[in-house]
Tab-separated table of C-alpha atoms and ligand atoms in Angstrom:
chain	number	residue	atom	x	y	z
A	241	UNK	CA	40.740	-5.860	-10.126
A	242	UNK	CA	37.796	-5.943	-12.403
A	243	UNK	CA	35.253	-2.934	-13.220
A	244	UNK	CA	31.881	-2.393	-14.660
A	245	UNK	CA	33.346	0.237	-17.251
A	246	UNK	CA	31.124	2.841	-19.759
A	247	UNK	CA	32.792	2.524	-22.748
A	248	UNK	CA	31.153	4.764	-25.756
A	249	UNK	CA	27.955	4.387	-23.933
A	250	UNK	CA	28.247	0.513	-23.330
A	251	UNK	CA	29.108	-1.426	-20.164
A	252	UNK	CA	32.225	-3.307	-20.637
A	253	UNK	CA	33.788	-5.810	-17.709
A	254	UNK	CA	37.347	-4.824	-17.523
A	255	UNK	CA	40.644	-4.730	-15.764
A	256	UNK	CA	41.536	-1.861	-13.542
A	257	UNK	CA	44.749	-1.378	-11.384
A	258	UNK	CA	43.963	-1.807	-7.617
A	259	UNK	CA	42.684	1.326	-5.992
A	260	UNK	CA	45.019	2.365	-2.912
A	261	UNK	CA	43.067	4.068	-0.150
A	262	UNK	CA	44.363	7.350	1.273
A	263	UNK	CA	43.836	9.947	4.059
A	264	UNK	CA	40.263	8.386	5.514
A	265	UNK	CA	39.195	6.365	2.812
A	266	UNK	CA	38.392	2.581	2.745
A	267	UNK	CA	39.156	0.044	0.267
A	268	UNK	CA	36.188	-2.352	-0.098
A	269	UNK	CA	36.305	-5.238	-1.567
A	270	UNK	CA	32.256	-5.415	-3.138
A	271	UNK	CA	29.594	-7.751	-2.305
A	272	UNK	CA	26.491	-6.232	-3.660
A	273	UNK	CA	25.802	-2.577	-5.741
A	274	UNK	CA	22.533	-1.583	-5.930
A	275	UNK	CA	22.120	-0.344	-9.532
A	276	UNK	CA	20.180	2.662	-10.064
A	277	UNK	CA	18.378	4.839	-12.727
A	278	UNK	CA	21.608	7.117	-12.329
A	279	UNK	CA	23.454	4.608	-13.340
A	280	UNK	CA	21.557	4.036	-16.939
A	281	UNK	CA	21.866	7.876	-17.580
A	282	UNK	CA	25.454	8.284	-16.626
A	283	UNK	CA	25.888	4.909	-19.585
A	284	UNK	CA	24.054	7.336	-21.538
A	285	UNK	CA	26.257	10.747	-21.151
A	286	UNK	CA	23.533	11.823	-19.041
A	287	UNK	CA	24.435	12.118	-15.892
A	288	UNK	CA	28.448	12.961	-15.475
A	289	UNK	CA	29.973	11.808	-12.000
A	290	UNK	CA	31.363	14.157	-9.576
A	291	UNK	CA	35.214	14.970	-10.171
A	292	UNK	CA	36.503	13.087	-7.360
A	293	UNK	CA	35.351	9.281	-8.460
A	294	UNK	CA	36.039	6.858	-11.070
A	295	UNK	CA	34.971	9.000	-14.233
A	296	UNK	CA	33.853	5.686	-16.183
A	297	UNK	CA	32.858	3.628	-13.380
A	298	UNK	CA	29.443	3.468	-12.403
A	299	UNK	CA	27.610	2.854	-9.176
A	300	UNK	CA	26.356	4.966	-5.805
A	301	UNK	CA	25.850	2.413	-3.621
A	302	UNK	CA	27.787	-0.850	-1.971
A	303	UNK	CA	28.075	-3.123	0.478
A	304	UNK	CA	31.173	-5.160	1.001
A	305	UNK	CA	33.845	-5.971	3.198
A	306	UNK	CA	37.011	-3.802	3.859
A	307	UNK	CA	39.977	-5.046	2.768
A	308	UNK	CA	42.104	-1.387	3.123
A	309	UNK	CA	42.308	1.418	5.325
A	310	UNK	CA	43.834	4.873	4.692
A	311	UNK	CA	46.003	5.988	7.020
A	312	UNK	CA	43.989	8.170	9.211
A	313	UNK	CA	40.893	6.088	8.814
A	314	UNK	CA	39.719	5.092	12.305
A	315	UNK	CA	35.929	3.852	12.560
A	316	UNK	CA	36.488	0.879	10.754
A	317	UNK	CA	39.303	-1.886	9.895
A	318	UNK	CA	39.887	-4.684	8.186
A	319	UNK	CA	37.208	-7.135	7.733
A	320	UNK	CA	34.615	-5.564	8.804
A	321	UNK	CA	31.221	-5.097	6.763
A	322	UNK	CA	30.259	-1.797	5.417
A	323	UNK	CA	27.675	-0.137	3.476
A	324	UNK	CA	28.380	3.052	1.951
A	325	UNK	CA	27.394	5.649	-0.363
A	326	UNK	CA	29.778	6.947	-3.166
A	327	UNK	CA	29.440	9.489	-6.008
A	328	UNK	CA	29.891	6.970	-8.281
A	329	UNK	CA	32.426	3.654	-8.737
A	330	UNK	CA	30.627	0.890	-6.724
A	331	UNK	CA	30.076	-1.327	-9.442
A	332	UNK	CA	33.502	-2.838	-9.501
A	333	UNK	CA	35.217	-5.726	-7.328
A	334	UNK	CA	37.130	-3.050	-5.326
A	335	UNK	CA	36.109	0.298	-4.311
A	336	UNK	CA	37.477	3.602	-2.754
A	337	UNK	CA	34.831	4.616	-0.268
A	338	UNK	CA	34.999	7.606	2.491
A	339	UNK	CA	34.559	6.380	5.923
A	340	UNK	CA	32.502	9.219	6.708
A	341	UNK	CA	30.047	7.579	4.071
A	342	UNK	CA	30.250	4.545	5.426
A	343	UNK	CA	27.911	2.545	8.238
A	344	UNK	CA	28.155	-0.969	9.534
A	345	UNK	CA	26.189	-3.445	7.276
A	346	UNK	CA	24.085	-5.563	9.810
A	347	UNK	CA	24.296	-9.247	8.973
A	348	UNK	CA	20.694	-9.400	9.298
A	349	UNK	CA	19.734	-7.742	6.094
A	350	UNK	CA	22.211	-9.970	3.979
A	351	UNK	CA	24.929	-8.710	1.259
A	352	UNK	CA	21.832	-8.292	-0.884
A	353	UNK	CA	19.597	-5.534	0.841
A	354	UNK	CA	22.972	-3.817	2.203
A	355	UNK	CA	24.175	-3.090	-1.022
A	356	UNK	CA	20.454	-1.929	-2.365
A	357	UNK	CA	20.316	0.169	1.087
A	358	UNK	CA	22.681	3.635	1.180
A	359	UNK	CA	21.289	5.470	-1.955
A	360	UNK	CA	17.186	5.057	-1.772
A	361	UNK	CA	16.941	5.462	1.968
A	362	UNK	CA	19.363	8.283	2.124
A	363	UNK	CA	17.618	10.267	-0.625
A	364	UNK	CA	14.339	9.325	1.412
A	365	UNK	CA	15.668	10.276	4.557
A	366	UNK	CA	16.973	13.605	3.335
A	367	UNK	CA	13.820	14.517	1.363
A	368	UNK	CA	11.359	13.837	3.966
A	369	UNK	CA	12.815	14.072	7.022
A	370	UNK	CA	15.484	16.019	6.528
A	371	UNK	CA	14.617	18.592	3.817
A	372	UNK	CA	10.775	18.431	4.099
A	373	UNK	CA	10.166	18.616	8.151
A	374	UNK	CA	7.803	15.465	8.185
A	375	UNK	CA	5.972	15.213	11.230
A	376	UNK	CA	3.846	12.914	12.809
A	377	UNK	CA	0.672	12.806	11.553
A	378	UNK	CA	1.462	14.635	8.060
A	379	UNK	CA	-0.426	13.772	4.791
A	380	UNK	CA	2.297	12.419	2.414
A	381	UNK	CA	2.095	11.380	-0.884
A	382	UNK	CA	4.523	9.019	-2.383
A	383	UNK	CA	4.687	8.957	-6.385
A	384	UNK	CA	6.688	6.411	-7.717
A	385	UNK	CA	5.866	4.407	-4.558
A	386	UNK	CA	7.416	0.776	-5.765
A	387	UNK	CA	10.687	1.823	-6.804
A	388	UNK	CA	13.803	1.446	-4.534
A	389	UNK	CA	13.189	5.105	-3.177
A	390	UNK	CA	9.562	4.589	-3.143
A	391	UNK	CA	9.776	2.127	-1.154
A	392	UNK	CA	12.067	3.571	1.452
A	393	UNK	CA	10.027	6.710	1.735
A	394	UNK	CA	7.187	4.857	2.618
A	395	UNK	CA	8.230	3.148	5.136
A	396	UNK	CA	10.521	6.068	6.507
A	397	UNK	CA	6.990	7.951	6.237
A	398	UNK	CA	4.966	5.663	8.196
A	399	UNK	CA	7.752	5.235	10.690
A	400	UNK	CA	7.454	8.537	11.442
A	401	UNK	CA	3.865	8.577	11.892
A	402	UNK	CA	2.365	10.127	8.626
A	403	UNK	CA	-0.493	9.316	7.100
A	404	UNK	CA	1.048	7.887	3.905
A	405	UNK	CA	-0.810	7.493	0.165
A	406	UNK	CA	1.067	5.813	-2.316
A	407	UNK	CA	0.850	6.313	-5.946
A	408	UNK	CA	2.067	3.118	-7.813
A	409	UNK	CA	0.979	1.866	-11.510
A	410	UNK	CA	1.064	-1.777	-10.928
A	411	UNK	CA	-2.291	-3.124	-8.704
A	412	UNK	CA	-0.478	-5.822	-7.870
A	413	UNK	CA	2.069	-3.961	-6.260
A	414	UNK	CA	-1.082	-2.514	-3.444
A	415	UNK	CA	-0.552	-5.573	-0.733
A	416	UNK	CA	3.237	-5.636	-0.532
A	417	UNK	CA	3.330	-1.318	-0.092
A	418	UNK	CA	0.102	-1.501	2.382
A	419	UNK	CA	2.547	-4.047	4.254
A	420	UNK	CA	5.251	-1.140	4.035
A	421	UNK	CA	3.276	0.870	6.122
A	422	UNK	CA	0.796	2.935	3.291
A	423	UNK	CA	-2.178	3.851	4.284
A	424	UNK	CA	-3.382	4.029	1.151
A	425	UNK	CA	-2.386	2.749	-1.893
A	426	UNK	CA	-3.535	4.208	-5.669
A	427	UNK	CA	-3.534	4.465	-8.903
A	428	UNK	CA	-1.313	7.843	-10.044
A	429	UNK	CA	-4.707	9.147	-11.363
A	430	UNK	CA	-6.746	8.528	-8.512
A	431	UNK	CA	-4.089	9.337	-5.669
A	432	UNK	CA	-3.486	12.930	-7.642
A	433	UNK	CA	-6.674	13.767	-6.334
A	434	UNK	CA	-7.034	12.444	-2.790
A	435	UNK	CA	-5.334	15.568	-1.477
A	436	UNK	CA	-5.129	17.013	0.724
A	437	UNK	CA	-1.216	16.270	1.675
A	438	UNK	CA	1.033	18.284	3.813
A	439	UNK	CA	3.906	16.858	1.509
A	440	UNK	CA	4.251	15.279	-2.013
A	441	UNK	CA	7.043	13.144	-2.645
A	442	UNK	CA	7.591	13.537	-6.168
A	443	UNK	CA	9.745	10.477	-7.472
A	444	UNK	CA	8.073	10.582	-11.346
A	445	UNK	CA	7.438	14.067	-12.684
A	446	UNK	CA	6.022	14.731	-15.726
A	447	UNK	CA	2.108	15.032	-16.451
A	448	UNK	CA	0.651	14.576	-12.830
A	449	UNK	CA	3.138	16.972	-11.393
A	450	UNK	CA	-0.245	20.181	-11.801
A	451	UNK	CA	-2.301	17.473	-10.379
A	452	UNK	CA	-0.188	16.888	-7.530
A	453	UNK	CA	0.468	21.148	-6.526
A	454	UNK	CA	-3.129	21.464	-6.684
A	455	UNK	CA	-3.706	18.792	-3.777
A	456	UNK	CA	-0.767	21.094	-1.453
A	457	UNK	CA	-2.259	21.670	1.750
A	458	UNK	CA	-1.927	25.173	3.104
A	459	UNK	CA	1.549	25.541	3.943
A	460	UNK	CA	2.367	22.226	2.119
A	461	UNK	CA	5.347	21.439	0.468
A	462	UNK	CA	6.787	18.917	-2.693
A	463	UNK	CA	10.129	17.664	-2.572
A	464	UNK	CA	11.114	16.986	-6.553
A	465	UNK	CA	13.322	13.801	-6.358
A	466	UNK	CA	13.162	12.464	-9.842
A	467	UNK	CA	11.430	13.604	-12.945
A	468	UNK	CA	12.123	10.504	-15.485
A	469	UNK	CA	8.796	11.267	-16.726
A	470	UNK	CA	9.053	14.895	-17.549
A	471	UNK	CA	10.526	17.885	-16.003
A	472	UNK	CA	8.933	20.949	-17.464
A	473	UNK	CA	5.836	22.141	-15.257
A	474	UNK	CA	3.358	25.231	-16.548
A	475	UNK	CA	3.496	26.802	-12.854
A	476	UNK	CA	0.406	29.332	-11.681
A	477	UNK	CA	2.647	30.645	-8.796
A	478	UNK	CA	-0.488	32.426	-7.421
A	479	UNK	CA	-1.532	28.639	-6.308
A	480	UNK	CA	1.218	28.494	-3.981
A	481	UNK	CA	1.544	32.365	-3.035
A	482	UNK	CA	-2.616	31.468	-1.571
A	483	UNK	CA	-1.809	28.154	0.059
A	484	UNK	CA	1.814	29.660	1.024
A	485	UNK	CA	3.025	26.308	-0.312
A	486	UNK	CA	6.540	25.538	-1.656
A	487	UNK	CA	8.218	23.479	-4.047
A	488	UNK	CA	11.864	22.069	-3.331
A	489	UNK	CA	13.931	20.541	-5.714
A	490	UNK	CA	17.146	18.395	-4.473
A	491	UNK	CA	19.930	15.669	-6.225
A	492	UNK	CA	22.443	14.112	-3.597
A	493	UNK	CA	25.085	12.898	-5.174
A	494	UNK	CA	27.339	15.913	-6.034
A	495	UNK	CA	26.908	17.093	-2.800
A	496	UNK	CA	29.967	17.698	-0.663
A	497	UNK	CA	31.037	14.830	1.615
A	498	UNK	CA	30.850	16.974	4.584
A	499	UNK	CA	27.038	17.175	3.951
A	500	UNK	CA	27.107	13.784	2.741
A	501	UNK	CA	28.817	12.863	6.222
A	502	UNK	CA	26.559	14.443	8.362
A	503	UNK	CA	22.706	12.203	6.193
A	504	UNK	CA	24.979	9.278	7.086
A	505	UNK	CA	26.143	9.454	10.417
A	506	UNK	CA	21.789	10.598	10.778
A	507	UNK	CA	21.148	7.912	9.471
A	508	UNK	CA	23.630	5.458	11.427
A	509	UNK	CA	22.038	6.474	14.668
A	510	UNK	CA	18.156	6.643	13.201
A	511	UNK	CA	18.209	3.821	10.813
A	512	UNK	CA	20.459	1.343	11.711
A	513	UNK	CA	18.833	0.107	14.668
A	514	UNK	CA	15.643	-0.141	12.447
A	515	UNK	CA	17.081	-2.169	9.673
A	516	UNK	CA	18.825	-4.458	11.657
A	517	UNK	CA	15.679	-4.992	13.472
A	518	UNK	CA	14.380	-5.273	10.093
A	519	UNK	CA	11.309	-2.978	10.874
A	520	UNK	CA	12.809	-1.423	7.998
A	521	UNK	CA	13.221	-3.371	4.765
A	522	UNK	CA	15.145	-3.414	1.814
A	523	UNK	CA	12.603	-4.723	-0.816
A	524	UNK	CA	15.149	-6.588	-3.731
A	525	UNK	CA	12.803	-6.771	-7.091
A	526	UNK	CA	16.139	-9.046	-8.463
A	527	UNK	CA	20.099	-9.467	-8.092
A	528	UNK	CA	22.075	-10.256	-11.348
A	529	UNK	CA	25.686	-11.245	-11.156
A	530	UNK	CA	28.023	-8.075	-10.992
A	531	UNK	CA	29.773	-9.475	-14.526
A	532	UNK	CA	26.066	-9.853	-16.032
A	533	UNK	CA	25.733	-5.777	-15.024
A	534	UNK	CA	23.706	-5.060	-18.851
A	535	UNK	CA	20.853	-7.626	-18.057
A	536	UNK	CA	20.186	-5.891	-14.826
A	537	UNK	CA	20.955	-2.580	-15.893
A	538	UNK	CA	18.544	-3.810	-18.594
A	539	UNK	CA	15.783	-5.116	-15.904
A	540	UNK	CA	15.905	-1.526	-14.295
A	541	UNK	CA	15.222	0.439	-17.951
A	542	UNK	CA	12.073	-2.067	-17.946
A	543	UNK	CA	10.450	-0.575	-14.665
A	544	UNK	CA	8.181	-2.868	-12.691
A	545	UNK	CA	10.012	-4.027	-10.421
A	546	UNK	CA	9.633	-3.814	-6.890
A	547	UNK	CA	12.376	-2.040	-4.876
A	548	UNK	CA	16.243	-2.767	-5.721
A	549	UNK	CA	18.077	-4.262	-8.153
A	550	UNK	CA	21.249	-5.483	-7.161
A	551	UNK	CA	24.660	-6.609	-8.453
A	552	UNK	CA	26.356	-9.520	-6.478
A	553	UNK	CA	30.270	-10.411	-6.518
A	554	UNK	CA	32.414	-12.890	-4.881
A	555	UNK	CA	34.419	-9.815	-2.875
B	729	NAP	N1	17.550	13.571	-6.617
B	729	NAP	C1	18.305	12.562	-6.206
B	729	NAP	O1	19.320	12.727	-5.543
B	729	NAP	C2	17.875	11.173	-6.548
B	729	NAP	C3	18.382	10.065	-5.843
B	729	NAP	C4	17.895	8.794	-6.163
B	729	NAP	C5	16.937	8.658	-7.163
B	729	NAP	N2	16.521	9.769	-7.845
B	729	NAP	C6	15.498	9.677	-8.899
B	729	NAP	O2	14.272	9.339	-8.276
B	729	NAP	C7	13.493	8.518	-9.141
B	729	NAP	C8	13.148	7.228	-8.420
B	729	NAP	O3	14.344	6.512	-8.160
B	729	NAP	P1	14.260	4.963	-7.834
B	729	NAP	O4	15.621	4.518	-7.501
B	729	NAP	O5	13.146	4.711	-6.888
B	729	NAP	O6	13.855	4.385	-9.277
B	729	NAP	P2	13.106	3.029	-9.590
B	729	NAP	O7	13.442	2.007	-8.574
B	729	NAP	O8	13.376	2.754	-11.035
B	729	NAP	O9	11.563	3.377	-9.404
B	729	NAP	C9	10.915	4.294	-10.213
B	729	NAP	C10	9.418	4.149	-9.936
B	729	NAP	O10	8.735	5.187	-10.652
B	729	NAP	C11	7.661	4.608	-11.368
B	729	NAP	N3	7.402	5.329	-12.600
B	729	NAP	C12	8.263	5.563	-13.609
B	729	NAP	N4	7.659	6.249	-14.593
B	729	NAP	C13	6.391	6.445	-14.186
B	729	NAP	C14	5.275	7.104	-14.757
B	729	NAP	N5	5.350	7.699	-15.959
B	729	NAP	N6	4.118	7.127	-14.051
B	729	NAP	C15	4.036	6.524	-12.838
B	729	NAP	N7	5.059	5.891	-12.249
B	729	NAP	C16	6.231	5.853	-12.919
B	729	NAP	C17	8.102	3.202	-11.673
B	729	NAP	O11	6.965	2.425	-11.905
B	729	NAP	P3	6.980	1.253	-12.994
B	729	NAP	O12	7.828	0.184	-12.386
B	729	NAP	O13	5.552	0.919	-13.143
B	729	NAP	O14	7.611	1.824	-14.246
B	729	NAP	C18	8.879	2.824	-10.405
B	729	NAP	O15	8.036	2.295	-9.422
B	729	NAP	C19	14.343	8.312	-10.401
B	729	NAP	O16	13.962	9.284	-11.359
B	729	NAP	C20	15.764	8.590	-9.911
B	729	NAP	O17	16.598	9.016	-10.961
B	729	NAP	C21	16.955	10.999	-7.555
């Protein structure tokens, strides 16, 4: 087979023996990757992969078809379609996958918005549902809001019946994430200080993070997904002692795949029924060719897109 490989911090198509599933795993053959900013840090040196996947192959997400089965996998044979969440070596023609971290891929969402699915909604799902308690009716702030975990959380907010603000940069970006189920949708300067919110998903960091504590309801919580614009914070704890706020801070992919088991089979029974209804979406800013991996590794560096961008193969 062929792999997307990091190569003294460049991408590099090259040949890889075939990957022989054992114990429970799957062997995929790939259909679509989502590509994600993990993915440019780990090209960088940034961001090492867990110990028990492809140390040079990137990728956290896939969709594809199986083509394998371990020995004492039993939820799924071959041919059938699968999405699935790795800890890193999607972005190759065959892939090692867990069934435990795998789910049916509906036909209705296409090869494109199954492999742009696993990663963003299950580090949505876990941050607000899981991790931060949303409940009906809770004042959430999304930062970040267009971006492939934006845009799940929004949607996974308004599903469950929050009152959802989302803070995006690019105006013309206000229709499609009203459609997504925002109640409101802001500037980052302007939605840092509609507060009140029960719960801040923070997907940007940096300079509005203050701005964003200080709107906390009383007993209000921010989940800290992803700080690409700055992770250093000058913290008056006394702000959160009064309001008896919180701040939780959270990666998911060097997690253990028992944990990892349990967000997907969640998500399975929550989700799945959603998405193939398609009252959830997978918004797909772009898909690039799996062998032209730099241009849309490339596209993602550039920001403005809206939702995924996704590598496509033959399988
Ligand atoms: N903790 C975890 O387990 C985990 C899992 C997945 C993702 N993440 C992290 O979560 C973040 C979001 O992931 P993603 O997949 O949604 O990325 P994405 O698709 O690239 O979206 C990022 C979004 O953030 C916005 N943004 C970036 N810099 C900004 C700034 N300075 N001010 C305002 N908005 C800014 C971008 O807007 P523009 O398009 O206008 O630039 C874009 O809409 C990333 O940092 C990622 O690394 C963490």
């Amino acid at each position: 087979m062929h792999a997307l490989t990091v190569v003294s911090g460049q991408l590099e198509w090259a040949s890889r023996p075939d990957p022989m599933p054992q114990g429970s795993q799957l062997l995929v053959g790939v259909r679509a990757a989502g590509v994600n900013p993990a993915d440019l840090l780990q090209v960088r040196g940034h961001y090492p992969p867990p110990p028990d996947v492809p140390q040079d192959v990137p990728g956290l997400e896939l969709a594809g078809t199986v083509v394998g089965v371990g020995p004492l996998a039993r939820r799924f044979k071959v041919g059938d379609r699968v999405m699935a969440l790795v800890g890193g070596g999607a972005q190759a023609e065959l892939a090692l996958v867990e069934e435990s971290a795998a789910l049916p891929a509906p036909v209705e969402i296409g090869w494109e918005g199954a492999g742009g699915f696993m990663e963003a909604f299950a580090t949505a799902y876990d941050a607000l549902i899981i991790q931060g308690g949303l409940t009906v009716g809770a004042r959430v702030l999304v930062t970040g809001a267009a971006g492939g975990v934006g845009t799940a959380a929004v949607q996974l907010a308004a599903l469950a019946g929050a009152a959802v603000t989302a803070s995006v940069r690019r105006t013309d970006f206000h229709l499609r994430l009203r459609e997504l189920g925002a109640q409101r949708v802001m500037p980052p300067v302007e939605a840092a200080a509609a507060g009140p919110y029960d719960l801040v998903l923070e997907l940007v960091g940096g300079p509005m993070l203050s701005s964003h504590l200080d709107q906390l309801a009383t007993s209000g919580r921010m989940m800290v997904i992803g700080v690409g614009a700055g992770r250093r914070l000058d913290l008056d704890l006394s702000l959160l002692m009064s309001r008896r706020a919180g701040i939780v801070a959270s990666t998911l992919r060097a997690r253990p795949p028992f944990e990892k088991a349990a967000l997907v089979r969640t998500m399975g029974e929550r989700l799945l029924p959603q998405l193939a209804s398609q009252r959830l979406l997978v918004p797909v800013a772009a898909t690039f060719a799996l062998t032209d991996a730099p241009a849309a590794y490339a596209r993602v560096g550039e920001g403005g897109n809206f939702g995924k961008v996704v590598l496509l193969s033959g399988g």
